[in-house]
Amino acid sequence: MSGNYGKVYLVGSGPGDPELLTLKARRLIDSAEIIIYDQLPGKAILDSMPTSAEKIDVGKYAGNHTMTQAEINKVLVQKAKEGKTVVRLKGGDPYVFGRGGEEAEVLVAEGIEFEVVPGITSAIAVPAYAGIPVTHRESTSMVTFITGHEDPTKEESGLDWDTLAKFGGTIVILMGVKMLGRNAEELMKHGKAPDTPVAVIERGTRADQRVTVGTLANIAELAKERGVKAPAITVVGDVVRLHEILGEQRAGADF
Ligand code: SAH
């Protein structure tokens, strides 16, 4: 490990409500020399980055394509090797579908010191703000988190739909907007009841959060009608019924 290298903090920013940032994340953002970010943390948090830091948006187009993970890794390594204190800011938790694990591995391989700062994952907090506990004693004590993002041109899905359809617990799907219809169909095809409740929560915890509730049978159509867009979390299971009872909350209008 070189003494001249800077340290990299892989920081989770939580689901978007700026009050759900951890104290540690806030401190590191405020004192960072360089912040490498994408758009997932959301406007309120990105607007709160200090003017003193150099800010690099790796979610932006580079030339005529979005930056690949390899290019992002390169920027991280290059900046750390310049001896800078780098914050790699990521939505939610860095190690939940955030490719944070891959970035950490690259840093280790390059001999760069790093620290992970867990964040509140959208997978749990977004349903919570929509009045949906991911587990509930009376409906389920199991929950699984899956990525719904699969290449639509792929014939075979990488997910084990048979196991998922039989799984009695709550299924939380991240990155699932584009494939919502196909994922709902797969679950029904493998035996999950068409009237299973489903909620899609867009921009969860933020001031403009929106919840769409339906069933496996009609959620794709509802989402289309309402123009549902990413980022959104899909929750499949009986816990979705609690939305009616517990109600919604969101970030205050001040943010
Ligand atoms: N590491 C992140 C997830 C990154 S994958 C975390 O722990 O939350 C990106 C996906 O996260 C999005 O496609 C969406 O499914 C989900 N997501 C993140 N923030 C969200 C938000 N505020 N509202 C709804 N979905 C969100």
Short mmCIF file of N, CA, C and O and ligand atoms in Angstrom, two decimals, residues 12-17 38 40-42 90-100 119-127 146-149 172-177 200-206 209-210 229-234, ligand 1:
data_model
loop_
_atom_site.label_atom_id
_atom_site.label_comp_id
_atom_site.label_asym_id
_atom_site.label_seq_id
_atom_site.Cartn_x
_atom_site.Cartn_y
_atom_site.Cartn_z
N GLY A 12 -22.76 4.99 1.09
CA GLY A 12 -24.17 4.85 0.72
C GLY A 12 -24.91 6.11 1.12
O GLY A 12 -24.72 6.63 2.22
N SER A 13 -25.76 6.62 0.21
CA SER A 13 -26.45 7.89 0.49
C SER A 13 -27.89 7.67 0.94
O SER A 13 -28.62 8.63 1.14
N GLY A 14 -28.30 6.40 1.06
CA GLY A 14 -29.70 6.15 1.42
C GLY A 14 -30.61 6.35 0.23
O GLY A 14 -30.15 6.61 -0.89
N PRO A 15 -31.91 6.24 0.45
CA PRO A 15 -32.87 6.21 -0.66
C PRO A 15 -33.27 7.57 -1.23
O PRO A 15 -34.00 7.61 -2.22
N GLY A 16 -32.84 8.66 -0.63
CA GLY A 16 -33.16 9.95 -1.25
C GLY A 16 -33.57 11.04 -0.27
O GLY A 16 -33.19 12.19 -0.44
N ASP A 17 -34.38 10.69 0.75
CA ASP A 17 -34.70 11.67 1.78
C ASP A 17 -33.38 12.05 2.46
O ASP A 17 -32.71 11.19 3.05
N ASP A 38 -23.22 9.32 -9.14
CA ASP A 38 -24.13 9.21 -10.27
C ASP A 38 -25.44 9.84 -9.81
O ASP A 38 -25.49 10.43 -8.74
N LEU A 40 -28.31 8.47 -8.85
CA LEU A 40 -29.22 7.73 -7.96
C LEU A 40 -29.43 8.36 -6.57
O LEU A 40 -30.54 8.30 -6.04
N PRO A 41 -28.43 8.98 -5.96
CA PRO A 41 -28.69 9.59 -4.64
C PRO A 41 -29.84 10.61 -4.66
O PRO A 41 -30.46 10.85 -3.63
N GLY A 42 -30.11 11.20 -5.81
CA GLY A 42 -31.24 12.15 -5.91
C GLY A 42 -30.80 13.58 -5.72
O GLY A 42 -29.77 13.88 -5.11
N LYS A 90 -22.93 6.53 -3.51
CA LYS A 90 -23.83 5.61 -4.22
C LYS A 90 -25.20 5.60 -3.56
O LYS A 90 -25.30 5.69 -2.34
N GLY A 91 -26.23 5.48 -4.37
CA GLY A 91 -27.59 5.44 -3.82
C GLY A 91 -27.79 4.24 -2.90
O GLY A 91 -27.20 3.18 -3.12
N GLY A 92 -28.60 4.42 -1.87
CA GLY A 92 -28.93 3.30 -0.98
C GLY A 92 -27.73 2.81 -0.22
O GLY A 92 -27.00 3.59 0.39
N ASP A 93 -27.50 1.50 -0.28
CA ASP A 93 -26.33 0.88 0.33
C ASP A 93 -25.36 0.47 -0.78
O ASP A 93 -25.80 -0.09 -1.79
N PRO A 94 -24.07 0.73 -0.60
CA PRO A 94 -23.12 0.46 -1.69
C PRO A 94 -23.01 -1.01 -2.08
O PRO A 94 -22.64 -1.33 -3.20
N TYR A 95 -23.34 -1.90 -1.14
CA TYR A 95 -23.17 -3.33 -1.43
C TYR A 95 -24.47 -4.04 -1.78
O TYR A 95 -24.51 -5.26 -1.86
N VAL A 96 -25.55 -3.28 -1.95
CA VAL A 96 -26.81 -3.91 -2.38
C VAL A 96 -27.07 -3.49 -3.83
O VAL A 96 -27.42 -2.35 -4.10
N PHE A 97 -26.85 -4.41 -4.75
CA PHE A 97 -27.02 -4.16 -6.18
C PHE A 97 -26.36 -2.85 -6.63
O PHE A 97 -26.87 -2.19 -7.54
N GLY A 98 -25.31 -2.45 -5.98
CA GLY A 98 -24.72 -1.16 -6.34
C GLY A 98 -23.36 -1.29 -7.00
O GLY A 98 -22.71 -0.30 -7.29
N ARG A 99 -22.90 -2.50 -7.20
CA ARG A 99 -21.58 -2.77 -7.76
C ARG A 99 -20.46 -2.24 -6.86
O ARG A 99 -19.32 -2.10 -7.30
N GLY A 100 -20.82 -1.93 -5.62
CA GLY A 100 -19.82 -1.47 -4.67
C GLY A 100 -18.78 -2.54 -4.37
O GLY A 100 -17.60 -2.24 -4.19
N GLY A 119 -25.29 2.32 3.74
CA GLY A 119 -26.39 3.29 3.67
C GLY A 119 -27.70 2.56 3.88
O GLY A 119 -27.75 1.33 3.87
N ILE A 120 -28.75 3.32 4.08
CA ILE A 120 -30.08 2.71 4.21
C ILE A 120 -30.51 2.30 2.81
O ILE A 120 -30.60 3.13 1.91
N THR A 121 -30.71 1.00 2.61
CA THR A 121 -31.03 0.55 1.26
C THR A 121 -32.47 0.88 0.88
O THR A 121 -33.39 0.77 1.70
N SER A 122 -32.63 1.25 -0.38
CA SER A 122 -33.97 1.53 -0.90
C SER A 122 -34.84 0.28 -0.84
O SER A 122 -36.06 0.38 -0.76
N ALA A 123 -34.21 -0.88 -0.85
CA ALA A 123 -34.95 -2.15 -0.88
C ALA A 123 -35.86 -2.30 0.35
O ALA A 123 -36.89 -2.96 0.29
N ILE A 124 -35.49 -1.67 1.46
CA ILE A 124 -36.27 -1.75 2.69
C ILE A 124 -36.96 -0.41 2.97
O ILE A 124 -38.13 -0.36 3.35
N ALA A 125 -36.22 0.69 2.78
CA ALA A 125 -36.74 2.00 3.17
C ALA A 125 -37.84 2.50 2.24
O ALA A 125 -38.77 3.17 2.69
N VAL A 126 -37.74 2.18 0.95
CA VAL A 126 -38.75 2.67 0.01
C VAL A 126 -40.11 2.01 0.29
O VAL A 126 -41.12 2.70 0.42
N PRO A 127 -40.16 0.68 0.44
CA PRO A 127 -41.43 0.08 0.88
C PRO A 127 -41.90 0.66 2.23
O PRO A 127 -43.09 0.95 2.40
N ILE A 146 -34.32 -9.15 -5.29
CA ILE A 146 -33.83 -9.60 -6.59
C ILE A 146 -33.69 -8.41 -7.54
O ILE A 146 -34.29 -7.37 -7.34
N THR A 147 -32.88 -8.60 -8.59
CA THR A 147 -32.81 -7.58 -9.61
C THR A 147 -33.73 -7.99 -10.76
O THR A 147 -33.69 -9.13 -11.23
N GLY A 148 -34.57 -7.06 -11.16
CA GLY A 148 -35.52 -7.35 -12.23
C GLY A 148 -34.97 -6.97 -13.58
O GLY A 148 -35.61 -7.11 -14.60
N HIS A 149 -33.75 -6.49 -13.56
CA HIS A 149 -33.17 -5.99 -14.80
C HIS A 149 -32.46 -7.10 -15.54
O HIS A 149 -31.38 -7.54 -15.17
N VAL A 172 -38.87 -8.40 -3.19
CA VAL A 172 -38.60 -6.99 -3.49
C VAL A 172 -37.72 -6.96 -4.74
O VAL A 172 -36.65 -7.57 -4.79
N ILE A 173 -38.22 -6.27 -5.76
CA ILE A 173 -37.50 -6.23 -7.03
C ILE A 173 -36.91 -4.84 -7.27
O ILE A 173 -37.62 -3.85 -7.27
N LEU A 174 -35.59 -4.80 -7.45
CA LEU A 174 -34.92 -3.55 -7.79
C LEU A 174 -34.68 -3.54 -9.29
O LEU A 174 -34.57 -4.60 -9.91
N MET A 175 -34.56 -2.36 -9.84
CA MET A 175 -34.27 -2.20 -11.28
C MET A 175 -35.28 -2.96 -12.14
O MET A 175 -34.92 -3.51 -13.17
N GLY A 176 -36.53 -2.96 -11.73
CA GLY A 176 -37.48 -3.84 -12.40
C GLY A 176 -38.52 -3.17 -13.27
O GLY A 176 -39.47 -3.83 -13.69
N VAL A 177 -38.38 -1.88 -13.56
CA VAL A 177 -39.46 -1.18 -14.28
C VAL A 177 -39.63 -1.70 -15.70
O VAL A 177 -40.73 -2.05 -16.12
N VAL A 200 -45.69 -0.79 -6.87
CA VAL A 200 -44.50 -0.21 -7.50
C VAL A 200 -44.35 1.19 -6.92
O VAL A 200 -45.29 1.99 -6.96
N ILE A 201 -43.19 1.46 -6.35
CA ILE A 201 -42.97 2.75 -5.69
C ILE A 201 -41.86 3.49 -6.44
O ILE A 201 -40.72 3.05 -6.47
N GLU A 202 -42.23 4.60 -7.04
CA GLU A 202 -41.25 5.41 -7.78
C GLU A 202 -40.70 6.50 -6.87
O GLU A 202 -41.43 7.09 -6.08
N ARG A 203 -39.42 6.78 -7.05
CA ARG A 203 -38.74 7.88 -6.32
C ARG A 203 -39.06 7.86 -4.83
O ARG A 203 -39.39 8.88 -4.23
N GLY A 204 -38.98 6.66 -4.27
CA GLY A 204 -39.37 6.46 -2.87
C GLY A 204 -38.61 7.35 -1.89
O GLY A 204 -37.42 7.62 -2.09
N THR A 205 -39.29 7.78 -0.87
CA THR A 205 -38.82 8.64 0.24
C THR A 205 -38.63 10.09 -0.19
O THR A 205 -38.41 10.96 0.63
N ARG A 206 -38.66 10.35 -1.49
CA ARG A 206 -38.45 11.73 -1.96
C ARG A 206 -39.79 12.48 -1.94
O ARG A 206 -40.84 11.89 -1.80
N GLN A 209 -42.48 11.13 -4.37
CA GLN A 209 -42.73 9.68 -4.37
C GLN A 209 -44.14 9.37 -4.91
O GLN A 209 -45.08 10.13 -4.69
N ARG A 210 -44.25 8.25 -5.64
CA ARG A 210 -45.58 7.83 -6.11
C ARG A 210 -45.74 6.32 -5.98
O ARG A 210 -44.84 5.57 -6.33
N LYS A 229 -41.83 5.19 -14.10
CA LYS A 229 -40.43 5.29 -14.55
C LYS A 229 -39.46 4.92 -13.43
O LYS A 229 -39.79 5.04 -12.25
N ALA A 230 -38.25 4.53 -13.80
CA ALA A 230 -37.18 4.26 -12.83
C ALA A 230 -36.71 5.60 -12.23
O ALA A 230 -36.84 6.63 -12.90
N PRO A 231 -36.19 5.62 -11.00
CA PRO A 231 -36.00 4.46 -10.13
C PRO A 231 -37.28 4.08 -9.40
O PRO A 231 -38.00 4.94 -8.89
N ALA A 232 -37.53 2.79 -9.38
CA ALA A 232 -38.71 2.29 -8.68
C ALA A 232 -38.41 0.94 -8.04
O ALA A 232 -37.57 0.19 -8.54
N ILE A 233 -39.11 0.68 -6.96
CA ILE A 233 -39.01 -0.60 -6.26
C ILE A 233 -40.35 -1.31 -6.43
O ILE A 233 -41.41 -0.69 -6.27
N THR A 234 -40.31 -2.58 -6.75
CA THR A 234 -41.54 -3.37 -6.85
C THR A 234 -41.59 -4.34 -5.66
O THR A 234 -40.59 -5.00 -5.36
N1 SAH B 1 -27.58 0.31 -3.85
C1 SAH B 1 -28.94 0.73 -4.07
C2 SAH B 1 -29.56 0.01 -5.24
C3 SAH B 1 -28.89 0.27 -6.57
S1 SAH B 1 -29.67 -0.49 -7.93
C4 SAH B 1 -29.73 0.56 -2.77
O1 SAH B 1 -29.26 -0.09 -1.83
O2 SAH B 1 -30.82 1.13 -2.67
C5 SAH B 1 -30.72 0.79 -8.50
C6 SAH B 1 -32.16 0.50 -8.15
O3 SAH B 1 -32.41 0.86 -6.79
C7 SAH B 1 -33.19 1.27 -8.92
O4 SAH B 1 -33.40 0.73 -10.20
C8 SAH B 1 -34.40 1.13 -8.04
O5 SAH B 1 -34.97 -0.15 -8.19
C9 SAH B 1 -33.77 1.19 -6.66
N2 SAH B 1 -33.89 2.52 -6.03
C10 SAH B 1 -32.90 3.23 -5.47
N3 SAH B 1 -33.36 4.36 -4.90
C11 SAH B 1 -34.69 4.35 -5.09
C12 SAH B 1 -35.76 5.24 -4.72
N4 SAH B 1 -35.54 6.35 -4.02
N5 SAH B 1 -37.02 4.90 -5.09
C13 SAH B 1 -37.27 3.77 -5.77
N6 SAH B 1 -36.32 2.91 -6.15
C14 SAH B 1 -35.05 3.19 -5.81
#
